[in-house]
Coordinates of C-alpha atoms in Angstrom, one line a residue:
M18 CA -18.7 52.5 42.4
I19 CA -22.2 51.0 42.5
F20 CA -23.0 52.5 39.2
K21 CA -19.8 51.0 37.7
K22 CA -20.7 47.5 39.0
L23 CA -24.4 48.0 37.7
L24 CA -22.9 48.8 34.2
I25 CA -20.7 46.1 34.4
L26 CA -23.5 43.5 35.3
S27 CA -25.8 44.8 32.7
F28 CA -23.1 44.3 30.1
I29 CA -22.5 40.6 31.3
L30 CA -26.3 40.3 31.1
L31 CA -26.6 41.6 27.7
L32 CA -23.7 39.6 26.4
S33 CA -25.0 36.4 27.8
F34 CA -28.3 37.0 26.1
S35 CA -26.8 37.9 23.0
L36 CA -24.7 34.6 23.0
K37 CA -27.9 32.7 23.8
A38 CA -29.9 34.3 20.8
Q39 CA -27.0 33.4 18.5
K40 CA -27.0 29.9 19.6
A41 CA -31.0 29.4 19.5
T42 CA -31.5 25.9 18.6
H43 CA -34.2 24.7 15.9
T44 CA -35.7 21.4 15.5
F45 CA -35.5 19.6 12.2
T46 CA -37.5 16.3 12.0
L47 CA -39.3 14.1 9.8
G48 CA -43.0 14.6 9.2
D49 CA -45.3 11.8 7.6
S50 CA -45.0 13.7 4.2
T51 CA -42.8 16.9 4.8
F52 CA -39.7 18.1 6.7
L53 CA -40.7 20.0 9.9
L54 CA -38.5 23.0 10.8
D55 CA -39.4 24.0 14.5
G56 CA -42.8 21.9 13.9
K57 CA -43.9 23.7 10.8
P58 CA -43.7 22.1 7.3
F59 CA -40.8 23.0 5.4
Q60 CA -39.8 22.5 1.8
M61 CA -36.1 22.5 1.0
I62 CA -35.1 24.2 -2.3
S63 CA -31.4 23.3 -2.2
G64 CA -28.8 23.7 -4.6
E65 CA -25.2 22.0 -4.6
M66 CA -22.3 24.0 -4.3
H67 CA -18.8 22.7 -3.4
Y68 CA -16.3 24.9 -1.3
P69 CA -13.3 23.9 -3.0
R70 CA -14.5 24.4 -6.3
V71 CA -15.0 28.4 -5.5
P72 CA -12.5 30.9 -4.4
R73 CA -12.9 31.4 -0.8
E74 CA -13.1 35.1 -1.5
A75 CA -16.2 34.6 -3.6
W76 CA -18.3 32.1 -1.4
R77 CA -20.5 35.1 0.0
A78 CA -21.2 36.3 -3.7
R79 CA -22.3 32.8 -4.8
M80 CA -24.7 32.4 -1.9
K81 CA -26.2 35.9 -2.6
M82 CA -26.9 34.5 -6.1
A83 CA -28.4 31.4 -4.4
K84 CA -30.8 33.5 -2.5
A85 CA -31.6 35.5 -5.5
M86 CA -32.6 32.3 -7.4
G87 CA -34.9 31.4 -4.5
L88 CA -32.9 28.7 -2.7
N89 CA -33.1 28.3 0.8
T90 CA -30.4 25.6 1.2
I91 CA -27.1 24.8 0.0
G92 CA -25.8 21.3 -0.3
T93 CA -22.1 20.3 -0.3
Y94 CA -19.7 17.3 0.2
V95 CA -16.8 17.1 2.3
F96 CA -13.7 15.9 0.5
W97 CA -11.4 13.6 2.8
N98 CA -8.3 14.1 0.4
L99 CA -8.4 17.7 0.8
H100 CA -8.7 17.7 4.6
E101 CA -6.1 14.9 5.3
P102 CA -3.8 15.2 2.1
Q103 CA -1.2 12.8 4.1
E104 CA -1.9 10.5 6.8
G105 CA -2.6 12.2 10.3
K106 CA -2.2 15.8 8.8
F107 CA -5.4 17.6 8.7
D108 CA -6.0 20.9 7.0
F109 CA -9.2 23.0 7.4
S110 CA -7.7 26.3 6.4
G111 CA -8.0 28.6 3.5
N112 CA -10.3 27.1 0.8
N113 CA -10.6 24.1 3.1
D114 CA -12.3 25.9 5.6
V115 CA -15.6 24.2 5.4
A116 CA -16.8 25.3 8.8
E117 CA -16.5 29.0 7.6
F118 CA -18.4 28.2 4.3
V119 CA -21.2 26.6 6.4
K120 CA -21.0 29.9 8.7
I121 CA -21.2 32.4 5.7
A122 CA -24.2 30.3 4.4
K123 CA -25.9 31.1 7.7
E124 CA -25.1 34.8 7.7
E125 CA -26.6 34.9 4.2
G126 CA -29.9 33.1 5.4
L127 CA -29.3 29.7 3.9
W128 CA -29.5 26.2 5.5
V129 CA -27.0 23.5 4.6
I130 CA -27.2 19.9 3.7
L131 CA -23.9 18.4 4.6
R132 CA -22.5 15.3 2.7
P133 CA -19.3 14.3 4.5
S134 CA -20.0 10.7 3.1
P135 CA -16.6 9.9 3.1
Y136 CA -17.0 8.6 -0.4
V137 CA -18.2 11.5 -2.6
C138 CA -17.9 10.4 -6.2
A139 CA -18.5 14.0 -7.3
E140 CA -16.1 13.8 -10.7
W141 CA -13.3 14.3 -7.9
E142 CA -9.9 12.6 -7.4
F143 CA -10.5 9.1 -6.1
G144 CA -13.9 10.0 -5.2
G145 CA -12.5 12.0 -2.2
Y146 CA -10.4 9.3 -0.8
P147 CA -6.9 10.2 0.0
Y148 CA -4.4 8.6 -2.3
W149 CA -2.2 7.2 0.7
L150 CA -5.2 4.7 1.7
Q151 CA -3.9 2.6 -1.2
N152 CA -0.5 2.2 0.5
K153 CA -2.1 0.2 3.3
K154 CA -1.8 -3.4 2.5
G155 CA -5.3 -5.2 2.4
L156 CA -7.1 -1.9 3.0
V157 CA -10.5 -2.1 1.2
V158 CA -12.7 1.1 0.8
R159 CA -16.4 1.3 1.2
S160 CA -16.1 -2.0 3.2
K161 CA -16.1 -3.3 6.9
E162 CA -12.2 -4.0 6.6
E163 CA -10.5 -3.1 9.6
K164 CA -7.8 -0.8 8.3
Y165 CA -10.3 1.3 6.4
L166 CA -12.7 1.6 9.3
K167 CA -9.9 2.9 11.4
E168 CA -8.9 5.5 8.9
Y169 CA -12.3 6.3 8.3
E170 CA -13.2 6.9 12.1
T171 CA -10.2 9.3 12.4
Y172 CA -11.4 11.3 9.5
I173 CA -14.9 11.7 10.5
K174 CA -14.2 12.6 13.8
E175 CA -11.9 15.4 12.9
V176 CA -14.7 16.4 10.5
G177 CA -17.1 16.4 13.6
K178 CA -14.9 18.6 15.6
Q179 CA -15.2 21.0 12.8
L180 CA -19.0 20.8 11.8
A181 CA -21.1 18.8 14.4
P182 CA -21.6 22.2 16.4
L183 CA -23.1 23.8 13.5
Q184 CA -25.9 21.4 13.3
V185 CA -29.6 23.1 13.8
N186 CA -29.9 21.2 17.0
H187 CA -26.7 23.0 18.4
G188 CA -27.7 26.4 17.1
G189 CA -26.3 26.1 13.5
N190 CA -27.8 25.8 10.1
I191 CA -26.9 22.2 9.1
L192 CA -30.2 20.6 8.8
M193 CA -29.2 17.1 7.8
V194 CA -26.3 15.1 7.3
Q195 CA -25.7 12.3 4.6
I196 CA -23.9 9.1 5.3
E197 CA -22.2 7.3 2.6
N198 CA -23.3 8.4 -0.9
E199 CA -25.0 6.3 -3.6
Y200 CA -23.8 3.2 -1.6
G201 CA -26.6 1.0 -3.3
S202 CA -24.8 1.3 -6.7
Y203 CA -21.6 -0.1 -5.0
G204 CA -22.9 -2.8 -2.5
N205 CA -25.7 -3.8 -0.3
D206 CA -23.9 -4.6 3.0
K207 CA -26.4 -3.2 5.8
E208 CA -24.0 -3.9 8.6
Y209 CA -21.4 -1.5 6.7
L210 CA -24.2 1.0 6.6
A211 CA -25.0 0.8 10.3
I212 CA -21.3 1.2 10.8
N213 CA -21.5 4.4 8.9
Q214 CA -24.3 5.5 11.0
R215 CA -22.5 4.8 14.4
L216 CA -19.3 6.7 13.3
F217 CA -21.3 9.5 12.4
K218 CA -23.0 9.6 15.7
E219 CA -19.8 9.1 17.6
A220 CA -18.4 12.2 15.6
G221 CA -21.2 14.3 17.1
F222 CA -23.6 14.1 14.2
D223 CA -26.6 13.6 16.3
G224 CA -29.2 15.3 14.3
L225 CA -31.1 14.0 11.1
L226 CA -29.0 11.3 9.1
Y227 CA -30.1 10.1 5.5
T228 CA -29.1 8.0 2.6
C229 CA -29.1 8.6 -0.9
D230 CA -29.3 6.5 -4.2
P231 CA -30.6 6.2 -7.6
P232 CA -33.9 4.3 -7.9
A233 CA -32.3 0.9 -9.1
A234 CA -30.1 1.1 -5.9
I235 CA -32.3 2.4 -3.2
V236 CA -33.1 -1.2 -1.7
N237 CA -29.4 -2.0 -1.5
G238 CA -28.3 1.5 -0.1
H239 CA -31.0 2.3 2.4
L240 CA -30.6 1.8 6.0
P241 CA -33.8 1.1 7.9
G242 CA -34.7 4.0 10.2
L243 CA -33.1 6.7 7.9
L244 CA -34.7 8.7 5.4
P245 CA -34.1 7.0 2.0
A246 CA -33.6 10.1 -0.4
I247 CA -33.6 9.5 -4.1
N248 CA -31.3 10.5 -7.0
G249 CA -31.9 11.3 -10.7
I250 CA -35.5 11.1 -11.1
D251 CA -38.2 13.7 -10.7
D252 CA -41.6 12.2 -11.7
A253 CA -43.3 13.0 -8.3
T254 CA -45.6 9.9 -8.2
R255 CA -42.6 7.7 -8.6
V256 CA -40.6 9.7 -6.2
K257 CA -43.1 9.5 -3.5
K258 CA -43.8 5.7 -4.1
M259 CA -40.1 4.6 -4.1
I260 CA -39.3 6.7 -0.7
S261 CA -42.4 5.5 1.1
E262 CA -42.0 1.9 0.1
N263 CA -38.7 2.2 1.7
H264 CA -39.8 4.1 4.7
D265 CA -42.7 2.6 6.3
G266 CA -45.0 4.2 3.9
K267 CA -44.1 7.6 4.8
G268 CA -42.2 10.6 3.6
P269 CA -40.8 13.3 3.6
F270 CA -39.9 13.0 0.1
Y271 CA -36.6 14.3 -1.0
I272 CA -34.6 14.2 -4.2
A273 CA -31.0 14.5 -3.1
E274 CA -29.7 15.0 -6.5
W275 CA -31.8 16.5 -9.3
Y276 CA -29.8 17.0 -12.3
P277 CA -30.6 20.0 -14.8
A278 CA -27.3 19.3 -16.5
W279 CA -24.2 17.1 -16.7
F280 CA -20.3 17.1 -16.6
D281 CA -17.8 16.7 -19.4
W282 CA -14.5 14.8 -19.9
W283 CA -11.6 15.4 -22.2
G284 CA -12.2 14.6 -25.8
T285 CA -16.0 14.5 -25.9
A286 CA -18.6 17.2 -26.8
H287 CA -19.6 19.6 -23.9
H288 CA -22.9 18.5 -22.2
T289 CA -25.9 21.0 -22.4
I290 CA -29.5 20.7 -21.5
S291 CA -32.0 23.6 -22.4
A292 CA -33.5 25.3 -19.5
E293 CA -36.9 25.0 -20.9
S294 CA -36.8 21.1 -20.9
Y295 CA -36.5 21.3 -17.2
T296 CA -38.7 24.2 -16.0
G297 CA -41.9 22.3 -16.2
R298 CA -40.3 19.2 -14.4
L299 CA -39.2 21.6 -11.6
D300 CA -42.6 23.1 -11.2
N301 CA -44.1 19.8 -10.9
V302 CA -41.7 18.6 -8.2
L303 CA -42.3 21.9 -6.2
S304 CA -46.0 21.6 -6.7
A305 CA -46.0 18.1 -5.3
G306 CA -44.4 19.3 -2.2
I307 CA -41.4 17.5 -2.8
S308 CA -37.8 19.0 -1.3
I309 CA -35.0 19.1 -3.8
N310 CA -31.4 19.5 -4.2
M311 CA -30.2 20.6 -7.5
Y312 CA -27.0 19.0 -8.7
M313 CA -25.3 21.3 -9.5
F314 CA -26.7 24.9 -8.9
H315 CA -23.1 26.1 -9.3
G316 CA -20.3 23.8 -10.3
G317 CA -17.2 26.1 -10.4
T318 CA -14.0 24.9 -11.3
T319 CA -11.9 21.6 -10.4
R320 CA -8.6 23.3 -9.8
G321 CA -5.1 21.6 -9.4
F322 CA -5.2 18.1 -10.0
M323 CA -8.4 17.2 -8.2
N324 CA -10.5 16.0 -11.3
G325 CA -11.6 12.4 -11.1
A326 CA -12.3 9.8 -14.1
N327 CA -14.6 7.0 -15.0
Y328 CA -13.6 3.7 -16.3
D329 CA -15.0 0.3 -16.6
D330 CA -14.9 -2.7 -18.6
S331 CA -17.5 -1.4 -20.9
H332 CA -15.9 1.9 -21.6
P333 CA -12.6 3.7 -22.1
Y334 CA -10.8 5.7 -19.2
E335 CA -12.6 9.2 -19.2
P336 CA -10.6 11.8 -17.3
Q337 CA -12.9 14.7 -16.5
I338 CA -12.1 18.3 -17.6
S339 CA -11.1 21.1 -15.0
S340 CA -14.1 23.3 -15.7
Y341 CA -17.1 22.2 -13.6
D342 CA -19.3 24.5 -15.2
Y343 CA -21.9 21.8 -15.5
D344 CA -24.3 23.7 -17.7
A345 CA -25.5 24.7 -14.2
P346 CA -27.9 27.8 -13.3
L347 CA -24.9 29.8 -12.3
D348 CA -22.0 29.5 -14.6
E349 CA -18.5 28.5 -14.0
A350 CA -17.6 32.4 -12.9
G351 CA -20.9 32.6 -10.7
N352 CA -23.0 34.6 -13.2
A353 CA -26.8 33.9 -13.9
T354 CA -27.5 32.2 -16.9
K355 CA -30.7 31.6 -18.7
K356 CA -31.2 28.5 -16.8
F357 CA -31.1 30.7 -13.5
M358 CA -33.5 33.1 -14.6
L359 CA -36.1 30.6 -15.8
F360 CA -35.7 28.4 -12.5
R361 CA -36.1 31.7 -10.5
Q362 CA -39.4 32.3 -12.2
V363 CA -40.7 28.7 -11.3
I364 CA -39.3 29.1 -7.7
A365 CA -41.0 32.5 -7.2
K366 CA -44.4 30.8 -7.7
H367 CA -43.8 28.5 -4.8
L368 CA -42.6 31.1 -2.0
P369 CA -44.5 31.1 1.2
A370 CA -46.9 34.1 1.4
G371 CA -45.5 37.5 1.4
Q372 CA -42.0 36.4 0.8
T373 CA -40.4 38.0 -2.4
L374 CA -37.0 37.2 -4.0
P375 CA -34.0 39.7 -3.8
P376 CA -32.9 41.2 -7.0
V377 CA -30.5 39.2 -9.2
P378 CA -26.8 40.7 -8.7
A379 CA -25.3 41.9 -12.1
A380 CA -22.9 39.7 -14.0
K381 CA -19.3 40.2 -13.1
P382 CA -17.2 42.4 -15.2
T383 CA -14.8 40.8 -17.3
I384 CA -11.4 41.7 -19.2
A385 CA -9.4 40.4 -22.2
I386 CA -5.6 40.5 -21.6
N387 CA -3.5 40.6 -24.9
D388 CA -0.2 39.0 -25.7
I389 CA 1.1 37.7 -22.5
K390 CA 4.8 36.7 -23.2
L391 CA 6.5 33.7 -21.3
N392 CA 9.9 34.3 -22.4
S393 CA 11.7 32.6 -19.5
S394 CA 11.8 28.8 -19.6
A395 CA 13.1 25.6 -17.9
G396 CA 13.1 22.3 -19.8
I397 CA 11.7 19.4 -17.6
L398 CA 15.2 17.4 -17.7
D399 CA 16.9 20.5 -16.2
I400 CA 15.1 20.8 -13.0
L401 CA 14.7 17.3 -11.7
P402 CA 14.8 16.6 -8.0
K403 CA 17.0 14.0 -6.2
P404 CA 15.8 10.8 -7.8
V405 CA 14.7 7.4 -5.9
L406 CA 16.3 4.4 -7.4
N407 CA 14.8 0.9 -7.9
K408 CA 15.2 -2.1 -10.3
T409 CA 11.5 -1.9 -11.4
P410 CA 9.4 1.3 -11.9
L411 CA 7.8 2.5 -8.7
T412 CA 4.2 4.0 -8.6
F413 CA 3.2 7.4 -7.5
E414 CA 2.0 5.6 -4.3
D415 CA 5.1 3.8 -3.7
L416 CA 6.9 7.2 -3.9
N417 CA 4.3 8.7 -1.5
Q418 CA 3.4 11.1 -4.3
A419 CA -0.4 11.9 -4.5
Y420 CA -0.8 14.0 -7.9
G421 CA 1.1 15.5 -10.8
F422 CA 3.9 13.9 -12.6
V423 CA 6.7 11.2 -12.2
L424 CA 9.7 11.2 -14.6
Y425 CA 11.2 7.5 -15.1
H426 CA 14.8 7.4 -16.3
T427 CA 16.9 4.7 -17.4
V428 CA 19.9 4.0 -19.9
I429 CA 19.6 1.1 -22.6
S430 CA 21.4 -0.2 -25.6
G431 CA 20.8 1.4 -28.7
G432 CA 21.4 0.8 -32.4
K433 CA 18.0 -1.1 -33.0
T434 CA 14.4 -0.5 -33.6
G435 CA 11.7 -2.0 -31.5
I436 CA 8.3 -1.8 -29.6
L437 CA 8.7 0.1 -26.0
K438 CA 5.6 -1.4 -24.1
L439 CA 4.5 0.3 -20.7
N440 CA 2.2 -2.3 -18.9
E441 CA -0.5 -0.8 -17.2
L442 CA 0.3 2.8 -17.8
R443 CA -1.8 5.3 -15.7
D444 CA -2.3 7.7 -17.5
Y445 CA -0.3 9.8 -19.9
A446 CA 3.3 9.4 -20.9
V447 CA 5.7 11.5 -22.9
I448 CA 8.4 9.2 -24.2
M449 CA 11.8 11.0 -24.7
I450 CA 15.0 9.4 -26.3
N451 CA 18.2 11.3 -25.5
G452 CA 16.3 14.3 -24.2
K453 CA 14.1 14.8 -27.3
K454 CA 10.2 14.0 -27.3
A455 CA 9.8 10.7 -29.4
G456 CA 6.0 10.2 -28.8
V457 CA 3.1 10.0 -26.5
L458 CA 0.9 7.3 -24.9
D459 CA -2.6 7.9 -23.9
R460 CA -4.8 5.7 -21.6
R461 CA -7.9 7.0 -23.1
H462 CA -7.1 5.4 -26.4
N463 CA -5.7 2.0 -24.5
Q464 CA -2.4 3.0 -25.8
D465 CA 0.7 1.3 -23.9
S466 CA 3.3 0.5 -26.8
I467 CA 5.2 2.9 -29.3
K468 CA 7.7 1.9 -32.1
L469 CA 11.1 3.5 -31.5
I470 CA 14.2 3.6 -33.5
L471 CA 17.2 3.8 -31.1
P472 CA 20.4 5.5 -32.3
P473 CA 23.7 3.6 -31.5
G474 CA 25.3 3.6 -28.2
E475 CA 23.9 4.1 -24.8
V476 CA 20.5 5.8 -25.0
K477 CA 18.9 7.9 -22.4
L478 CA 15.1 6.9 -22.1
D479 CA 12.9 9.2 -20.1
I480 CA 9.2 8.6 -19.5
L481 CA 7.2 11.5 -17.9
V482 CA 4.0 10.3 -16.7
E483 CA 1.1 12.3 -15.7
N484 CA -1.7 11.2 -13.2
L485 CA -4.9 12.5 -15.0
G486 CA -7.2 11.6 -12.1
R487 CA -7.9 8.7 -10.3
I488 CA -11.3 6.8 -11.0
N489 CA -14.2 8.2 -8.7
F490 CA -17.0 5.6 -9.4
G491 CA -17.5 1.9 -9.5
S492 CA -15.5 -1.2 -8.7
Y493 CA -12.3 0.2 -10.0
L494 CA -11.9 2.4 -7.0
L495 CA -9.7 -0.3 -5.7
K496 CA -7.4 -0.4 -8.8
N497 CA -6.3 3.3 -8.7
K498 CA -2.6 3.3 -8.5
K499 CA -0.7 5.8 -10.6
G500 CA 2.3 5.8 -12.8
I501 CA 3.9 2.8 -14.6
T502 CA 2.2 0.4 -12.3
E503 CA 3.8 -3.0 -13.7
N504 CA 6.7 -2.9 -16.0
V505 CA 8.4 -1.6 -19.0
K506 CA 9.5 -3.8 -21.9
F507 CA 11.6 -3.4 -25.1
N508 CA 11.0 -6.0 -27.9
G509 CA 9.7 -8.1 -25.0
E510 CA 12.6 -7.8 -22.8
E511 CA 12.0 -6.1 -19.3
I512 CA 14.0 -2.9 -18.7
Y513 CA 15.4 -2.7 -15.2
D514 CA 17.5 -0.1 -13.2
W515 CA 15.3 3.1 -13.1
K516 CA 15.5 6.5 -11.4
M517 CA 12.2 8.1 -10.6
Y518 CA 11.9 11.7 -10.1
S519 CA 8.7 13.2 -8.2
L520 CA 7.3 16.3 -9.7
P521 CA 4.0 16.9 -7.9
F522 CA 4.1 20.6 -8.6
S523 CA 2.3 21.2 -5.4
H524 CA 4.2 24.7 -5.4
V525 CA 5.5 25.8 -8.9
N526 CA 7.7 28.9 -8.1
S527 CA 10.0 27.3 -5.4
G528 CA 13.5 26.7 -6.4
T529 CA 13.0 26.5 -10.2
I530 CA 15.9 28.5 -12.4
Y531 CA 14.4 29.9 -15.6
K532 CA 16.7 31.1 -18.4
T533 CA 15.8 32.9 -21.6
K534 CA 17.0 30.3 -23.9
I535 CA 14.4 28.3 -25.7
S536 CA 13.8 24.5 -24.6
V537 CA 12.9 22.6 -27.6
N538 CA 11.1 19.4 -28.1
T539 CA 11.0 18.4 -24.3
P540 CA 8.0 19.2 -21.7
V541 CA 9.0 22.7 -20.4
L542 CA 7.9 25.3 -17.6
R543 CA 7.4 28.8 -19.0
K544 CA 7.3 31.8 -17.1
G545 CA 6.1 35.5 -17.6
T546 CA 4.5 38.4 -16.0
F547 CA 1.8 40.7 -17.3
R548 CA 0.7 44.1 -15.7
L549 CA -3.1 45.1 -14.9
S550 CA -4.5 48.4 -14.2
K551 CA -7.8 46.8 -13.0
V552 CA -8.9 43.4 -12.0
A553 CA -11.8 41.4 -13.4
D554 CA -12.6 37.9 -14.3
T555 CA -11.1 36.5 -17.4
Y556 CA -10.4 33.4 -19.4
L557 CA -7.0 32.2 -20.6
D558 CA -7.3 31.3 -24.2
M559 CA -5.1 28.1 -24.5
R560 CA -6.0 27.1 -28.2
K561 CA -2.3 27.8 -29.4
W562 CA -1.0 25.3 -26.6
G563 CA -1.0 21.4 -26.4
K564 CA -1.4 20.1 -23.0
G565 CA -0.5 21.0 -19.4
V566 CA -1.2 23.2 -16.3
V567 CA -1.2 26.9 -15.7
W568 CA -0.6 28.9 -12.2
V569 CA -1.1 32.5 -11.8
N570 CA 0.0 34.1 -8.6
G571 CA 0.6 30.7 -7.3
H572 CA -2.8 29.5 -7.9
N573 CA -3.2 26.2 -9.8
L574 CA -6.0 27.0 -12.2
G575 CA -6.1 23.3 -13.5
R576 CA -5.2 21.4 -16.7
Y577 CA -5.9 22.6 -20.2
W578 CA -5.6 20.2 -23.4
S579 CA -6.2 20.9 -26.9
V580 CA -8.5 18.0 -27.6
G581 CA -11.2 20.0 -25.8
P582 CA -14.1 20.4 -25.4
Q583 CA -12.8 22.9 -22.8
Q584 CA -10.1 25.4 -24.4
T585 CA -10.1 28.2 -21.6
L586 CA -8.9 28.3 -18.1
Y587 CA -11.1 30.6 -15.9
L588 CA -9.1 33.0 -14.1
P589 CA -11.0 34.6 -11.1
A590 CA -10.7 38.3 -10.4
E591 CA -10.1 37.4 -6.7
W592 CA -6.7 35.9 -7.5
L593 CA -5.4 38.9 -9.7
K594 CA -3.9 42.1 -8.6
E595 CA -3.3 45.7 -9.9
G596 CA 0.4 45.7 -11.2
N597 CA 2.5 42.7 -12.0
N598 CA 0.9 39.3 -12.2
D599 CA 3.1 36.0 -12.4
I600 CA 2.0 33.3 -14.7
V601 CA 3.7 29.7 -15.2
V602 CA 2.6 27.3 -17.9
F603 CA 3.7 23.6 -17.8
E604 CA 3.5 22.5 -21.5
L605 CA 4.0 18.8 -22.3
L606 CA 3.8 18.8 -26.2
K607 CA 4.4 22.4 -27.8
S608 CA 7.4 23.7 -26.1
H609 CA 8.0 26.3 -28.7
V610 CA 4.7 28.2 -27.8
S611 CA 5.8 31.4 -25.5
S612 CA 2.6 33.7 -25.5
L613 CA -1.0 33.6 -24.7
C614 CA -4.0 36.0 -24.4
S615 CA -7.1 36.0 -22.4
R616 CA -10.8 36.4 -23.4
K617 CA -14.0 37.8 -21.7
T618 CA -16.0 34.6 -22.3
A619 CA -15.2 31.1 -21.9
I620 CA -14.7 28.3 -24.6
L621 CA -16.2 25.2 -23.4
S622 CA -17.3 23.4 -26.3
E623 CA -14.7 23.1 -29.0
L624 CA -13.1 19.9 -29.9
Q625 CA -9.9 19.5 -31.9

C-alpha cells in the first residue's frame, strides 16, 4: 500500500515537473541595438507564411523547409474575415486553427511573429475585414468610430483567447505582436493607435508590441513607446537611422517586411525578381545585425474567394490571382527554388557558432492526369435558389452574402435596340437575354455598358455578377460593396422589379442536380470524377476554359481566368485520394468545354 502511494506521488511530481518544463517562460525584450532573448542578443531571421494559404496537413512540412533555409522565426497575419465570417460566429477550426499553427511551429523549433492587426492588407479580401462590417451604418474601419471599435474589441479578445497564452512570457513561442498594419500609409491618428495598444493588452497580449510602416509613413504610423519596424527598404544605414530617429535614438533594428519578390493580378505579367539581385542585400542586412522578416518566404495559394484587389483614382481595378506563389524562396507547392538555395547559403554564413542547417527536404513528387471528363452539367439558370424581391437591385451586403455570385433577374419589354448600363458594377457581369449569353462587362476595363438588340415581346434579362475581390489597400476600403451597387438603365430609363438569387458557392455539391445534356451559352456547372492509383501534387491546366472556379473533393482551389498570367490551379496531394476523386468546375464563358487535364508543373506566366 505504501509502495503504491509512493508510486502515485512520484508520478504526480514527475507530471508536475514535466508540465512546468513545457510551460518554461522566456523573456524577449528590446536592447539598445538588438533583441534580447533570455537576456542574450537574438537576431530574428523570419519568413512570412500564412496558415490559410497552406493546407493544414502541410503546415509542418513547410516549417521544416523554413528550418532548412535557416529561418528561426515564422511571421503570420491573423485574418478577421476567416475567424468571424458572420457577426458573432467565430471559427478557429480546421485550416483556421491558428493556435495549432503556432504550436506546430514551436514543435519544429521556430519562434513566431504574430500580426492580428486587425487590418492585414495581404492581397486578401477586404484587407482581412469581414464583409458584414459594411452593413453597420456609419461604421468606419481604421478609425475611432464607436461601432468599429466595438466590433474590433470583440474580435481581438477572441483572438487573445486563442493566442495570448502562446506568448513567450507565458511559455509559448510568440515573440512579438504587431498592432495595426502600415497604418501610417492610411492615417496619422495617434489616439487611434493608442486604442489599438490598449485593446491588445486587454485581450491578453502583454508581451512586446510593435508597429510597422514603409519609410515615408513611419512618422505617421509609429506609436511612441513601441518599436517602429520598417517595411520595404534594406539599406542598413538608412534602416538604423529611421528606426532610431523614431525610437529615442535606439534599436533594435527590424525590417518587418523585406520583399524578395511581388504578387500578381489578372491580366498583367507574372512578377519575378532574380535571386542573385537579392543575395547581396540579404547578406548586408544580416551582417549589420538587423533582424528581418521576408515577405513572403512561402506564399502558397489564395483559395476560395479570398483574393483582394487594388484600386485608386490613378489606376484601374486590379483583382489579384489565386496563386500567391509570389516568386518566393519556397514555391506555391512548398518546394525549394533557386532563391531558397542561394538565400540558404547566405544565412548559413550568419549562424551562431557550432550551428548547422538541416538538409533540404527533397522536392515533392508530382503527377499528370490525362483527360478528366466532366460529362454532367447544370446550367446556372436551372439551379437557382429562392429569390429576394426588390424594386431596385440589392448589393451582396444587402443580401447578407460575403462572396461568390449573385444573379439579378427581371423582365423588360423587347422589340428595340439600346444601351444597357449597370451603374457602379462590382465587379464582373455576364449578361443573358432569354437564357442566352449576350456579353460580359469587366470592371478592370471600366466597362459598365453594353449594346443589346432585344427580340419582340417580353424579354427575360439575367445578369450574373461576380465579386472579384474587395479592395484591400487605401481609401477605397470604405467603398467596398459588391454586386450592382446603384441601378440598371436601358436607354437611360431605370429598370425596376428585380429578383436576386444568392449563389455564394460556399459548398458546391449540396443539392445540385446534374444532367448529362449539354447546357449551351450560359454559365454552367460541370461535374466529373477521376481515378488515381497514387496521389501526388498536380496542377490543373485550365487553358481550354474561360473563367470560373474549381472544386476537387469539396475543396475550393480558387479562380481561373484565361487572361492569365496564371493558367493552372495547384491541387495539393493532401486533398487527393486513391480511387475516385470528384471535380466540379463553374465556367462562366465557355459552356461547351467538358474535359481537362493536369500537369506536373505550374503555368504562372502566360497572358492571353
